[in-house]
Amino acid sequence: MYFFLKKISLFFALTFASYFFIGIIFEKIIKKNLTNNQFQFQEDWHMKHPHSFEFLFIGNSRTWAQVDIDLMTKKQHEKSFCLAQDGRDSRILFYKLKKYLELNEHPKHIFLQFDPYFISENNDGTFYGKKNYLGYMYQDWLGINSIFENEIGFDRLEVFFPLKRYFSTIGGIPILYYHLTNTRPSDYSTFKYGSVPQNRRWSPSSNWSQPDRTNCLLNFKYIDAIVSICKAKRISLTLFYPPQSFLSYQLVDHHLIKELSAYASKNNLTYWNFNAIKYDNIQLFYNHTHLNTQGSNVFTIDFLDSINKIR
Amino acid sequence: MLFNSFEFLLFLPLVFILYWFVCNKSLKWQNALVLLASYFFYGWWSWMFLGLLMLSTLLDYTYGFFVASPNRQQAKLFLWLSIINNLGILGIFKYYNFFATQFQSGFEFFGLHTNPVLLKVALPIGISFYTFHGMSYVIDIYRGHQKPVKNIVDYAVFVGFFPLLVSGPIERAKHLLPQVQKRRFFNYPQAVDGCRLILWGLFKKVVIADTLADTVDLIFDTYQDQNGITLIAGAVAFSFQIYGDFSGYSDVAIGTAKLFGFELLSNFRFPYFSRDLAEFWRRWHISLSSWFRDYLYIPLGGSKNGTFKAVRNTFIIFLVSGFWHGANWNFISWGFIHACGFLPLLLLKRNRKNVTDVVAQDRKLPNIKELWQMSSTFAFVTFAWIFFRADGIHLALSYIKQIGGSFKDQPIQFLLLPIGKFIYIAPLILGDWYLRRNERTLSIFKSNVMRYSFYSIMFLIVLSMIGVKKSFIYFQF
């Protein structure tokens, strides 16, 4: 019995110690590589080389996948950039905007997604968990790790065993490799101004055929912060509510729509709600809250028309 | 409490130390601690349903004495009372809503509108397992295979022993009760074996099954957007997910029991290396298959009373087995498909082939014939799993129809996605192949350094991936 306990204690002690020390060494290498700013992820590429864009579109996947930036730039003759990220809310995008403005020339105009999916409280905690956090956010360019640590499932063990963060998903292993070797995946080398719209068709599977009622608490704290930044830096700001399927839009609680309009009026901001009967056509979507390629084309042109009216 | 949770990582060593250092002086104390720990383990999930477990235990314990009566008529009456009681508990919590909605649909077909009262309670975890423990105990007493247990604590440990309480293996009184009634002494090789099994079981669950679960969920939820190859990959991934999940649970259960000096029944013996469907059912969820064989198939006459009765009994046992898994038509259809697959073997009297040996018993690799037999059995089983996994028969049929659908207009990432995840299946297949001659010997390397490094790496991978807790599939049954 004592022999068993001795052996098993030794096993755990050696295992944890080696895990801890390897983790510390890896962290040191990674931190050194990060200081050199030589590795970038997806849409954060703009932090590598300063750029100037006239139009900046901010939001989550409903902006990222729905505003066709190539089409926008081509038709508008203004360089546009989509500062958006899947599954994120106004809080994280506020931090990203701050960093963007530090490193890049200020845009002339910011178009900010303004719907319950982007400004609801704790959106990040409910929609996206730790798995998605890793790929997008581990780099911690913005120093926001601490915001998320207690909110989306990082457990305390990861504080002592940093390697644990990487191995929680299959994606963690190549990410660790890229961090350690200071390399990056080949498909990340092409700079993108925005996403490629999803070439997917409507899929009325059991999950999507009936949309859920949207009812949540809105948190304007970070919208207020973005508004303040824009005012301070004299950037014109427009709020927009991207389209969703008409069926799901009807299930958004009425008080939320009213609250959004009231906020825009109170702050004297232009606010466009793109939800109209034309988005009753389900073939424009691939699910209730995301347009497909065809829909994104319709919406981008719709958006352009609105922009032209105010120019 | 889940095996793949940090609570369990604290619970297990604590109970282990109390068991061997504080309560090791007498059998009474050992069993009292095991019972207390088991009820705590179950109560961690729901204290309310712990009462149901206690009630069920008390009733079967009492029935045991009446069924042992020399008056056979009285014994038979109490046997039936016990069966009705156990099936009643199961029926109310697991099947009531299903039957109520089915009757409602039936009445509506004839134009009669009914509004049945539906139960809005969660299914008590492990109910299908502990009621089967109780039934087997009472039936064995009736048959004279078992004597009623006098000490209620001993009986309660048999029913509620925490490693097997919520997902089996379904134990038999004559196998487990003698172990409960005998003082356990610490056995070093047994404890080491237990640790290895726990590690391998957690690896199968946390690393293999849970990783595959994301792919499987994605493919099954969006099957209408996927091409044929991806859908086939989804079904194959589910085959390994459910195997990794459930056999992983069984390994942890058996390993944990070993730490406390108990030997539980085997539940899986490398089912995906089966050369025909009959062999598959001797290797998959063995404790349930043998339970149905002993308490349903054989009492119905088995295959002894002519072809018609053999066929009838085969269908009954597979349909009941499907229904045991859940109150849904897709589980019943899963059982029906297996019955249809088993039928040719039964009629050609080939269902008793491959009973004793394992594939490639004396060789390192299988031959072409064995490879073909294993692949075709696996393909059939995987096909049936689609019905098991889908949320209904119509969705399973749509899924299968979509497999033969268009391969055009599919983004390449949807094809690459499942292929990337398939690297997780490799250790499961290789591990199983290596262990197939003796499933409980996990010692791979002779060198101490190599062996402990291997265990360390496995443990760290498990620890790294254990953060996102996913329940075991068989908890719902």
mmCIF file of C-alpha atoms in Angstrom, chain B residues 71-409:
data_model
loop_
_atom_site.group_PDB
_atom_site.id
_atom_site.type_symbol
_atom_site.label_atom_id
_atom_site.label_comp_id
_atom_site.label_asym_id
_atom_site.label_seq_id
_atom_site.Cartn_x
_atom_site.Cartn_y
_atom_site.Cartn_z
ATOM 1 C CA ASN B 71 -43.824 -21.627 -1.350
ATOM 2 C CA ARG B 72 -43.316 -21.311 -5.112
ATOM 3 C CA GLN B 73 -46.639 -19.581 -5.719
ATOM 4 C CA GLN B 74 -45.829 -16.890 -3.201
ATOM 5 C CA ALA B 75 -42.304 -16.623 -4.596
ATOM 6 C CA LYS B 76 -43.681 -16.214 -8.115
ATOM 7 C CA LEU B 77 -46.138 -13.544 -6.967
ATOM 8 C CA PHE B 78 -43.367 -11.512 -5.340
ATOM 9 C CA LEU B 79 -41.082 -12.040 -8.306
ATOM 10 C CA TRP B 80 -43.709 -10.458 -10.531
ATOM 11 C CA LEU B 81 -44.297 -7.701 -8.016
ATOM 12 C CA SER B 82 -40.583 -6.927 -8.072
ATOM 13 C CA ILE B 83 -40.454 -6.941 -11.866
ATOM 14 C CA ILE B 84 -43.544 -4.706 -12.054
ATOM 15 C CA ASN B 85 -42.033 -2.442 -9.447
ATOM 16 C CA ASN B 86 -38.708 -2.069 -11.314
ATOM 17 C CA LEU B 87 -40.274 -1.739 -14.732
ATOM 18 C CA GLY B 88 -42.821 0.636 -13.214
ATOM 19 C CA ILE B 89 -40.099 2.982 -11.963
ATOM 20 C CA LEU B 90 -38.397 2.747 -15.336
ATOM 21 C CA GLY B 91 -41.694 3.180 -17.150
ATOM 22 C CA ILE B 92 -42.740 6.277 -15.251
ATOM 23 C CA PHE B 93 -39.472 8.147 -15.511
ATOM 24 C CA LYS B 94 -38.205 6.943 -18.844
ATOM 25 C CA TYR B 95 -41.111 5.848 -20.986
ATOM 26 C CA TYR B 96 -44.275 7.545 -19.710
ATOM 27 C CA ASN B 97 -43.980 10.657 -21.897
ATOM 28 C CA PHE B 98 -43.182 8.542 -24.939
ATOM 29 C CA PHE B 99 -46.263 6.361 -24.543
ATOM 30 C CA ALA B 100 -48.469 9.339 -23.684
ATOM 31 C CA THR B 101 -47.479 11.188 -26.868
ATOM 32 C CA GLN B 102 -47.758 8.011 -28.958
ATOM 33 C CA PHE B 103 -51.293 7.391 -27.689
ATOM 34 C CA GLN B 104 -52.125 11.018 -28.361
ATOM 35 C CA SER B 105 -50.908 10.670 -31.948
ATOM 36 C CA GLY B 106 -52.833 7.422 -32.283
ATOM 37 C CA PHE B 107 -56.070 9.017 -31.078
ATOM 38 C CA GLU B 108 -55.532 12.011 -33.330
ATOM 39 C CA PHE B 109 -55.212 9.675 -36.283
ATOM 40 C CA PHE B 110 -58.808 8.637 -35.581
ATOM 41 C CA GLY B 111 -59.874 12.241 -35.137
ATOM 42 C CA LEU B 112 -59.969 12.184 -31.339
ATOM 43 C CA HIS B 113 -58.190 15.034 -29.618
ATOM 44 C CA THR B 114 -56.566 14.253 -26.262
ATOM 45 C CA ASN B 115 -54.361 16.326 -24.042
ATOM 46 C CA PRO B 116 -52.248 13.958 -21.950
ATOM 47 C CA VAL B 117 -50.433 15.139 -18.848
ATOM 48 C CA LEU B 118 -46.686 14.951 -19.488
ATOM 49 C CA LEU B 119 -44.055 14.579 -16.784
ATOM 50 C CA LYS B 120 -41.630 17.461 -16.603
ATOM 51 C CA VAL B 121 -38.859 15.765 -14.671
ATOM 52 C CA ALA B 122 -35.349 14.883 -15.710
ATOM 53 C CA LEU B 123 -34.555 11.237 -16.305
ATOM 54 C CA PRO B 124 -32.789 10.002 -13.158
ATOM 55 C CA ILE B 125 -29.218 9.176 -14.124
ATOM 56 C CA GLY B 126 -28.424 5.472 -14.094
ATOM 57 C CA ILE B 127 -32.042 4.385 -13.635
ATOM 58 C CA SER B 128 -31.793 1.806 -16.419
ATOM 59 C CA PHE B 129 -28.715 0.341 -14.789
ATOM 60 C CA TYR B 130 -29.683 0.109 -11.154
ATOM 61 C CA THR B 131 -33.182 -1.212 -11.862
ATOM 62 C CA PHE B 132 -31.561 -3.977 -13.934
ATOM 63 C CA HIS B 133 -29.239 -4.747 -11.021
ATOM 64 C CA GLY B 134 -32.255 -5.133 -8.753
ATOM 65 C CA MET B 135 -34.188 -7.286 -11.209
ATOM 66 C CA SER B 136 -31.300 -9.657 -11.839
ATOM 67 C CA TYR B 137 -30.859 -10.098 -8.082
ATOM 68 C CA VAL B 138 -34.515 -11.014 -7.476
ATOM 69 C CA ILE B 139 -34.733 -13.263 -10.552
ATOM 70 C CA ASP B 140 -31.541 -15.080 -9.533
ATOM 71 C CA ILE B 141 -33.031 -15.724 -6.088
ATOM 72 C CA TYR B 142 -36.205 -17.072 -7.672
ATOM 73 C CA ARG B 143 -34.146 -19.385 -9.865
ATOM 74 C CA GLY B 144 -32.164 -20.571 -6.869
ATOM 75 C CA HIS B 145 -28.888 -19.153 -8.172
ATOM 76 C CA GLN B 146 -28.581 -16.697 -5.328
ATOM 77 C CA LYS B 147 -29.512 -16.523 -1.682
ATOM 78 C CA PRO B 148 -31.087 -13.352 -0.297
ATOM 79 C CA VAL B 149 -28.583 -11.038 1.349
ATOM 80 C CA LYS B 150 -29.197 -10.429 5.013
ATOM 81 C CA ASN B 151 -27.182 -7.273 5.432
ATOM 82 C CA ILE B 152 -28.907 -4.370 3.665
ATOM 83 C CA VAL B 153 -25.628 -2.429 3.435
ATOM 84 C CA ASP B 154 -24.093 -5.264 1.406
ATOM 85 C CA TYR B 155 -27.059 -5.262 -0.936
ATOM 86 C CA ALA B 156 -27.042 -1.458 -1.221
ATOM 87 C CA VAL B 157 -23.347 -1.564 -2.158
ATOM 88 C CA PHE B 158 -24.115 -4.132 -4.855
ATOM 89 C CA VAL B 159 -26.787 -1.876 -6.379
ATOM 90 C CA GLY B 160 -25.173 1.479 -5.775
ATOM 91 C CA PHE B 161 -21.392 0.916 -5.998
ATOM 92 C CA PHE B 162 -20.360 4.277 -7.413
ATOM 93 C CA PRO B 163 -18.098 3.198 -10.315
ATOM 94 C CA LEU B 164 -20.921 1.254 -11.951
ATOM 95 C CA LEU B 165 -23.917 3.120 -10.607
ATOM 96 C CA VAL B 166 -24.701 5.439 -13.478
ATOM 97 C CA SER B 167 -23.523 3.656 -16.625
ATOM 98 C CA GLY B 168 -22.693 0.103 -15.702
ATOM 99 C CA PRO B 169 -21.311 -2.452 -16.329
ATOM 100 C CA ILE B 170 -24.563 -4.131 -15.264
ATOM 101 C CA GLU B 171 -23.338 -6.499 -12.587
ATOM 102 C CA ARG B 172 -24.772 -9.839 -11.481
ATOM 103 C CA ALA B 173 -25.396 -10.641 -7.862
ATOM 104 C CA LYS B 174 -23.520 -13.925 -8.034
ATOM 105 C CA HIS B 175 -20.438 -12.126 -9.382
ATOM 106 C CA LEU B 176 -20.325 -8.951 -7.306
ATOM 107 C CA LEU B 177 -22.075 -9.837 -4.041
ATOM 108 C CA PRO B 178 -19.491 -12.405 -2.909
ATOM 109 C CA GLN B 179 -16.846 -9.702 -3.363
ATOM 110 C CA VAL B 180 -18.944 -7.250 -1.353
ATOM 111 C CA GLN B 181 -19.355 -9.786 1.439
ATOM 112 C CA LYS B 182 -15.651 -10.511 1.756
ATOM 113 C CA ARG B 183 -13.129 -8.166 3.299
ATOM 114 C CA ARG B 184 -10.819 -6.678 0.678
ATOM 115 C CA PHE B 185 -7.061 -6.485 1.082
ATOM 116 C CA PHE B 186 -4.861 -4.163 -0.851
ATOM 117 C CA ASN B 187 -3.391 -5.823 -3.912
ATOM 118 C CA TYR B 188 -0.589 -3.902 -5.612
ATOM 119 C CA PRO B 189 -0.816 -5.405 -9.152
ATOM 120 C CA GLN B 190 -4.617 -4.973 -9.076
ATOM 121 C CA ALA B 191 -4.313 -1.306 -8.055
ATOM 122 C CA VAL B 192 -1.704 -0.607 -10.736
ATOM 123 C CA ASP B 193 -3.916 -2.278 -13.335
ATOM 124 C CA GLY B 194 -6.768 -0.112 -12.099
ATOM 125 C CA CYS B 195 -4.764 3.088 -12.550
ATOM 126 C CA ARG B 196 -3.785 2.073 -16.083
ATOM 127 C CA LEU B 197 -7.386 1.323 -16.979
ATOM 128 C CA ILE B 198 -8.568 4.655 -15.557
ATOM 129 C CA LEU B 199 -5.939 6.461 -17.611
ATOM 130 C CA TRP B 200 -6.773 4.621 -20.822
ATOM 131 C CA GLY B 201 -10.509 5.081 -20.209
ATOM 132 C CA LEU B 202 -10.149 8.816 -19.634
ATOM 133 C CA PHE B 203 -7.970 9.081 -22.726
ATOM 134 C CA LYS B 204 -10.656 7.353 -24.797
ATOM 135 C CA LYS B 205 -13.361 9.614 -23.414
ATOM 136 C CA VAL B 206 -11.675 12.996 -23.110
ATOM 137 C CA VAL B 207 -9.232 12.930 -25.996
ATOM 138 C CA ILE B 208 -10.894 10.709 -28.560
ATOM 139 C CA ALA B 209 -14.652 10.752 -27.990
ATOM 140 C CA ASP B 210 -15.014 14.393 -26.960
ATOM 141 C CA THR B 211 -12.880 15.612 -29.855
ATOM 142 C CA LEU B 212 -14.865 13.570 -32.317
ATOM 143 C CA ALA B 213 -18.100 14.820 -30.718
ATOM 144 C CA ASP B 214 -17.626 18.327 -32.129
ATOM 145 C CA THR B 215 -17.179 16.972 -35.648
ATOM 146 C CA VAL B 216 -20.095 14.587 -35.293
ATOM 147 C CA ASP B 217 -22.404 17.307 -33.935
ATOM 148 C CA LEU B 218 -21.428 19.680 -36.725
ATOM 149 C CA ILE B 219 -21.986 17.108 -39.456
ATOM 150 C CA PHE B 220 -25.257 15.729 -38.072
ATOM 151 C CA ASP B 221 -26.646 19.217 -37.350
ATOM 152 C CA THR B 222 -25.864 20.524 -40.827
ATOM 153 C CA TYR B 223 -26.119 17.303 -42.779
ATOM 154 C CA GLN B 224 -28.107 18.986 -45.516
ATOM 155 C CA ASP B 225 -25.124 21.182 -46.295
ATOM 156 C CA GLN B 226 -22.643 18.342 -46.409
ATOM 157 C CA ASN B 227 -21.502 16.098 -49.212
ATOM 158 C CA GLY B 228 -21.572 12.312 -49.236
ATOM 159 C CA ILE B 229 -17.972 11.771 -48.154
ATOM 160 C CA THR B 230 -18.376 14.113 -45.198
ATOM 161 C CA LEU B 231 -21.587 12.377 -44.148
ATOM 162 C CA ILE B 232 -19.917 8.981 -44.285
ATOM 163 C CA ALA B 233 -17.043 10.457 -42.273
ATOM 164 C CA GLY B 234 -19.605 11.788 -39.773
ATOM 165 C CA ALA B 235 -21.160 8.358 -39.309
ATOM 166 C CA VAL B 236 -17.744 6.698 -38.931
ATOM 167 C CA ALA B 237 -16.695 9.388 -36.458
ATOM 168 C CA PHE B 238 -19.850 8.719 -34.428
ATOM 169 C CA SER B 239 -19.037 4.995 -34.372
ATOM 170 C CA PHE B 240 -15.730 5.792 -32.714
ATOM 171 C CA GLN B 241 -17.179 8.558 -30.566
ATOM 172 C CA ILE B 242 -19.769 6.301 -28.956
ATOM 173 C CA TYR B 243 -17.240 3.507 -28.577
ATOM 174 C CA GLY B 244 -14.618 5.800 -27.035
ATOM 175 C CA ASP B 245 -17.235 7.385 -24.814
ATOM 176 C CA PHE B 246 -18.886 4.261 -23.459
ATOM 177 C CA SER B 247 -15.942 1.876 -23.383
ATOM 178 C CA GLY B 248 -13.928 4.729 -21.840
ATOM 179 C CA TYR B 249 -16.522 5.004 -19.091
ATOM 180 C CA SER B 250 -16.474 1.233 -18.548
ATOM 181 C CA ASP B 251 -12.674 1.213 -18.333
ATOM 182 C CA VAL B 252 -12.696 3.986 -15.728
ATOM 183 C CA ALA B 253 -15.423 2.138 -13.811
ATOM 184 C CA ILE B 254 -13.561 -1.183 -13.883
ATOM 185 C CA GLY B 255 -10.269 0.546 -13.027
ATOM 186 C CA THR B 256 -11.810 2.465 -10.128
ATOM 187 C CA ALA B 257 -13.385 -0.716 -8.773
ATOM 188 C CA LYS B 258 -9.966 -2.409 -8.886
ATOM 189 C CA LEU B 259 -8.555 0.346 -6.679
ATOM 190 C CA PHE B 260 -11.052 -0.734 -4.035
ATOM 191 C CA GLY B 261 -10.352 -4.435 -4.492
ATOM 192 C CA PHE B 262 -13.340 -5.282 -6.719
ATOM 193 C CA GLU B 263 -13.323 -7.001 -10.102
ATOM 194 C CA LEU B 264 -16.205 -5.971 -12.355
ATOM 195 C CA LEU B 265 -17.524 -7.716 -15.456
ATOM 196 C CA SER B 266 -16.056 -6.770 -18.806
ATOM 197 C CA ASN B 267 -18.261 -4.551 -20.919
ATOM 198 C CA PHE B 268 -16.330 -4.255 -24.197
ATOM 199 C CA ARG B 269 -13.921 -6.557 -25.974
ATOM 200 C CA PHE B 270 -12.796 -4.655 -29.056
ATOM 201 C CA PRO B 271 -16.158 -4.824 -30.837
ATOM 202 C CA TYR B 272 -14.927 -3.151 -34.024
ATOM 203 C CA PHE B 273 -12.608 -6.088 -34.679
ATOM 204 C CA SER B 274 -15.626 -8.394 -34.892
ATOM 205 C CA ARG B 275 -15.861 -10.616 -37.938
ATOM 206 C CA ASP B 276 -19.644 -10.827 -37.964
ATOM 207 C CA LEU B 277 -22.598 -9.205 -36.244
ATOM 208 C CA ALA B 278 -23.028 -12.046 -33.749
ATOM 209 C CA GLU B 279 -19.436 -11.573 -32.626
ATOM 210 C CA PHE B 280 -20.030 -7.834 -32.422
ATOM 211 C CA TRP B 281 -22.851 -8.410 -29.952
ATOM 212 C CA ARG B 282 -20.648 -10.673 -27.867
ATOM 213 C CA ARG B 283 -18.147 -7.827 -27.676
ATOM 214 C CA TRP B 284 -20.318 -4.691 -27.423
ATOM 215 C CA HIS B 285 -21.937 -3.699 -24.116
ATOM 216 C CA ILE B 286 -21.451 -7.269 -22.973
ATOM 217 C CA SER B 287 -23.098 -6.827 -19.577
ATOM 218 C CA LEU B 288 -26.356 -5.640 -21.187
ATOM 219 C CA SER B 289 -26.348 -8.218 -24.013
ATOM 220 C CA SER B 290 -25.749 -11.045 -21.570
ATOM 221 C CA TRP B 291 -28.426 -9.636 -19.245
ATOM 222 C CA PHE B 292 -31.001 -9.730 -22.044
ATOM 223 C CA ARG B 293 -29.775 -13.169 -23.090
ATOM 224 C CA ASP B 294 -30.125 -14.628 -19.584
ATOM 225 C CA TYR B 295 -33.298 -12.888 -18.433
ATOM 226 C CA LEU B 296 -35.243 -12.472 -21.667
ATOM 227 C CA TYR B 297 -33.969 -14.491 -24.616
ATOM 228 C CA ILE B 298 -33.472 -17.813 -22.842
ATOM 229 C CA PRO B 299 -36.748 -17.613 -20.823
ATOM 230 C CA LEU B 300 -38.541 -16.963 -24.125
ATOM 231 C CA GLY B 301 -37.094 -20.198 -25.471
ATOM 232 C CA GLY B 302 -33.957 -18.853 -27.122
ATOM 233 C CA SER B 303 -33.173 -20.663 -30.344
ATOM 234 C CA LYS B 304 -34.193 -24.098 -29.088
ATOM 235 C CA ASN B 305 -37.863 -24.275 -30.125
ATOM 236 C CA GLY B 306 -37.781 -24.064 -33.892
ATOM 237 C CA THR B 307 -36.902 -21.449 -36.449
ATOM 238 C CA PHE B 308 -40.009 -19.311 -36.023
ATOM 239 C CA LYS B 309 -39.509 -18.892 -32.278
ATOM 240 C CA ALA B 310 -35.785 -18.270 -32.708
ATOM 241 C CA VAL B 311 -36.511 -15.502 -35.209
ATOM 242 C CA ARG B 312 -39.268 -14.059 -33.012
ATOM 243 C CA ASN B 313 -37.021 -14.087 -29.947
ATOM 244 C CA THR B 314 -34.180 -12.483 -31.859
ATOM 245 C CA PHE B 315 -36.407 -9.612 -32.941
ATOM 246 C CA ILE B 316 -37.824 -9.235 -29.430
ATOM 247 C CA ILE B 317 -34.401 -9.044 -27.813
ATOM 248 C CA PHE B 318 -33.045 -6.520 -30.323
ATOM 249 C CA LEU B 319 -36.161 -4.343 -30.228
ATOM 250 C CA VAL B 320 -36.193 -4.358 -26.421
ATOM 251 C CA SER B 321 -32.481 -3.575 -26.397
ATOM 252 C CA GLY B 322 -33.122 -0.616 -28.700
ATOM 253 C CA PHE B 323 -36.007 0.557 -26.529
ATOM 254 C CA TRP B 324 -33.861 0.208 -23.414
ATOM 255 C CA HIS B 325 -31.569 2.873 -24.845
ATOM 256 C CA GLY B 326 -34.292 5.441 -25.085
ATOM 257 C CA ALA B 327 -37.963 6.136 -25.548
ATOM 258 C CA ASN B 328 -37.693 7.035 -29.174
ATOM 259 C CA TRP B 329 -38.437 5.328 -32.448
ATOM 260 C CA ASN B 330 -34.909 5.834 -33.713
ATOM 261 C CA PHE B 331 -33.532 3.542 -30.983
ATOM 262 C CA ILE B 332 -36.175 0.944 -31.804
ATOM 263 C CA SER B 333 -35.298 1.162 -35.496
ATOM 264 C CA TRP B 334 -31.623 0.776 -34.547
ATOM 265 C CA GLY B 335 -32.532 -2.463 -32.758
ATOM 266 C CA PHE B 336 -34.647 -3.572 -35.723
ATOM 267 C CA ILE B 337 -31.749 -3.047 -38.156
ATOM 268 C CA HIS B 338 -29.477 -5.131 -35.968
ATOM 269 C CA ALA B 339 -32.118 -7.858 -35.765
ATOM 270 C CA CYS B 340 -32.343 -7.880 -39.571
ATOM 271 C CA GLY B 341 -28.559 -8.073 -39.813
ATOM 272 C CA PHE B 342 -28.465 -10.924 -37.300
ATOM 273 C CA LEU B 343 -31.215 -12.913 -39.010
ATOM 274 C CA PRO B 344 -29.130 -14.428 -41.872
ATOM 275 C CA LEU B 345 -26.514 -15.604 -39.361
ATOM 276 C CA LEU B 346 -29.237 -17.225 -37.261
ATOM 277 C CA LEU B 347 -30.958 -18.922 -40.196
ATOM 278 C CA LEU B 348 -27.675 -20.193 -41.630
ATOM 279 C CA LYS B 349 -26.656 -21.271 -38.105
ATOM 280 C CA ARG B 350 -23.483 -19.194 -38.319
ATOM 281 C CA ASN B 351 -24.127 -17.116 -35.229
ATOM 282 C CA ARG B 352 -21.887 -19.260 -33.053
ATOM 283 C CA LYS B 353 -18.761 -18.803 -35.179
ATOM 284 C CA ASN B 354 -15.846 -16.815 -33.765
ATOM 285 C CA VAL B 355 -16.959 -17.453 -30.199
ATOM 286 C CA THR B 356 -13.680 -18.179 -28.478
ATOM 287 C CA ASP B 357 -10.835 -16.538 -30.344
ATOM 288 C CA VAL B 358 -10.009 -12.976 -31.346
ATOM 289 C CA VAL B 359 -9.124 -11.881 -34.822
ATOM 290 C CA ALA B 360 -5.531 -12.694 -35.855
ATOM 291 C CA GLN B 361 -5.063 -14.606 -32.628
ATOM 292 C CA ASP B 362 -1.546 -15.822 -33.409
ATOM 293 C CA ARG B 363 -0.548 -13.140 -35.903
ATOM 294 C CA LYS B 364 0.336 -9.488 -35.854
ATOM 295 C CA LEU B 365 -1.983 -8.509 -38.708
ATOM 296 C CA PRO B 366 -5.297 -9.837 -40.030
ATOM 297 C CA ASN B 367 -5.475 -11.626 -43.373
ATOM 298 C CA ILE B 368 -7.507 -10.329 -46.326
ATOM 299 C CA LYS B 369 -10.556 -12.406 -45.420
ATOM 300 C CA GLU B 370 -10.567 -11.186 -41.825
ATOM 301 C CA LEU B 371 -10.037 -7.633 -42.975
ATOM 302 C CA TRP B 372 -13.048 -7.898 -45.266
ATOM 303 C CA GLN B 373 -15.163 -9.476 -42.523
ATOM 304 C CA MET B 374 -14.205 -6.779 -40.011
ATOM 305 C CA SER B 375 -14.786 -3.960 -42.524
ATOM 306 C CA SER B 376 -18.183 -5.229 -43.606
ATOM 307 C CA THR B 377 -19.311 -5.716 -39.995
ATOM 308 C CA PHE B 378 -18.073 -2.247 -39.109
ATOM 309 C CA ALA B 379 -19.861 -0.763 -42.146
ATOM 310 C CA PHE B 380 -23.135 -2.389 -41.090
ATOM 311 C CA VAL B 381 -22.787 -1.267 -37.481
ATOM 312 C CA THR B 382 -21.931 2.263 -38.606
ATOM 313 C CA PHE B 383 -24.974 2.345 -40.862
ATOM 314 C CA ALA B 384 -27.149 1.399 -37.886
ATOM 315 C CA TRP B 385 -25.482 4.045 -35.707
ATOM 316 C CA ILE B 386 -26.925 6.729 -38.002
ATOM 317 C CA PHE B 387 -30.382 5.794 -36.681
ATOM 318 C CA PHE B 388 -29.077 5.800 -33.138
ATOM 319 C CA ARG B 389 -27.515 9.260 -33.461
ATOM 320 C CA ALA B 390 -30.144 11.076 -35.537
ATOM 321 C CA ASP B 391 -32.945 12.842 -33.706
ATOM 322 C CA GLY B 392 -35.602 10.784 -35.435
ATOM 323 C CA ILE B 393 -36.126 8.147 -38.097
ATOM 324 C CA HIS B 394 -36.994 10.712 -40.761
ATOM 325 C CA LEU B 395 -33.758 12.600 -40.072
ATOM 326 C CA ALA B 396 -31.759 9.380 -40.239
ATOM 327 C CA LEU B 397 -33.366 8.542 -43.574
ATOM 328 C CA SER B 398 -32.690 12.070 -44.877
ATOM 329 C CA TYR B 399 -29.086 11.720 -43.742
ATOM 330 C CA ILE B 400 -28.690 8.436 -45.611
ATOM 331 C CA LYS B 401 -30.410 9.882 -48.687
ATOM 332 C CA GLN B 402 -28.060 12.858 -48.599
ATOM 333 C CA ILE B 403 -25.035 10.514 -48.616
ATOM 334 C CA GLY B 404 -25.955 9.591 -52.155
ATOM 335 C CA GLY B 405 -26.684 13.224 -53.034
ATOM 336 C CA SER B 406 -24.724 15.862 -54.840
ATOM 337 C CA PHE B 407 -20.980 16.179 -54.356
ATOM 338 C CA LYS B 408 -20.870 19.564 -56.077
ATOM 339 C CA ASP B 409 -20.670 23.059 -54.574
#
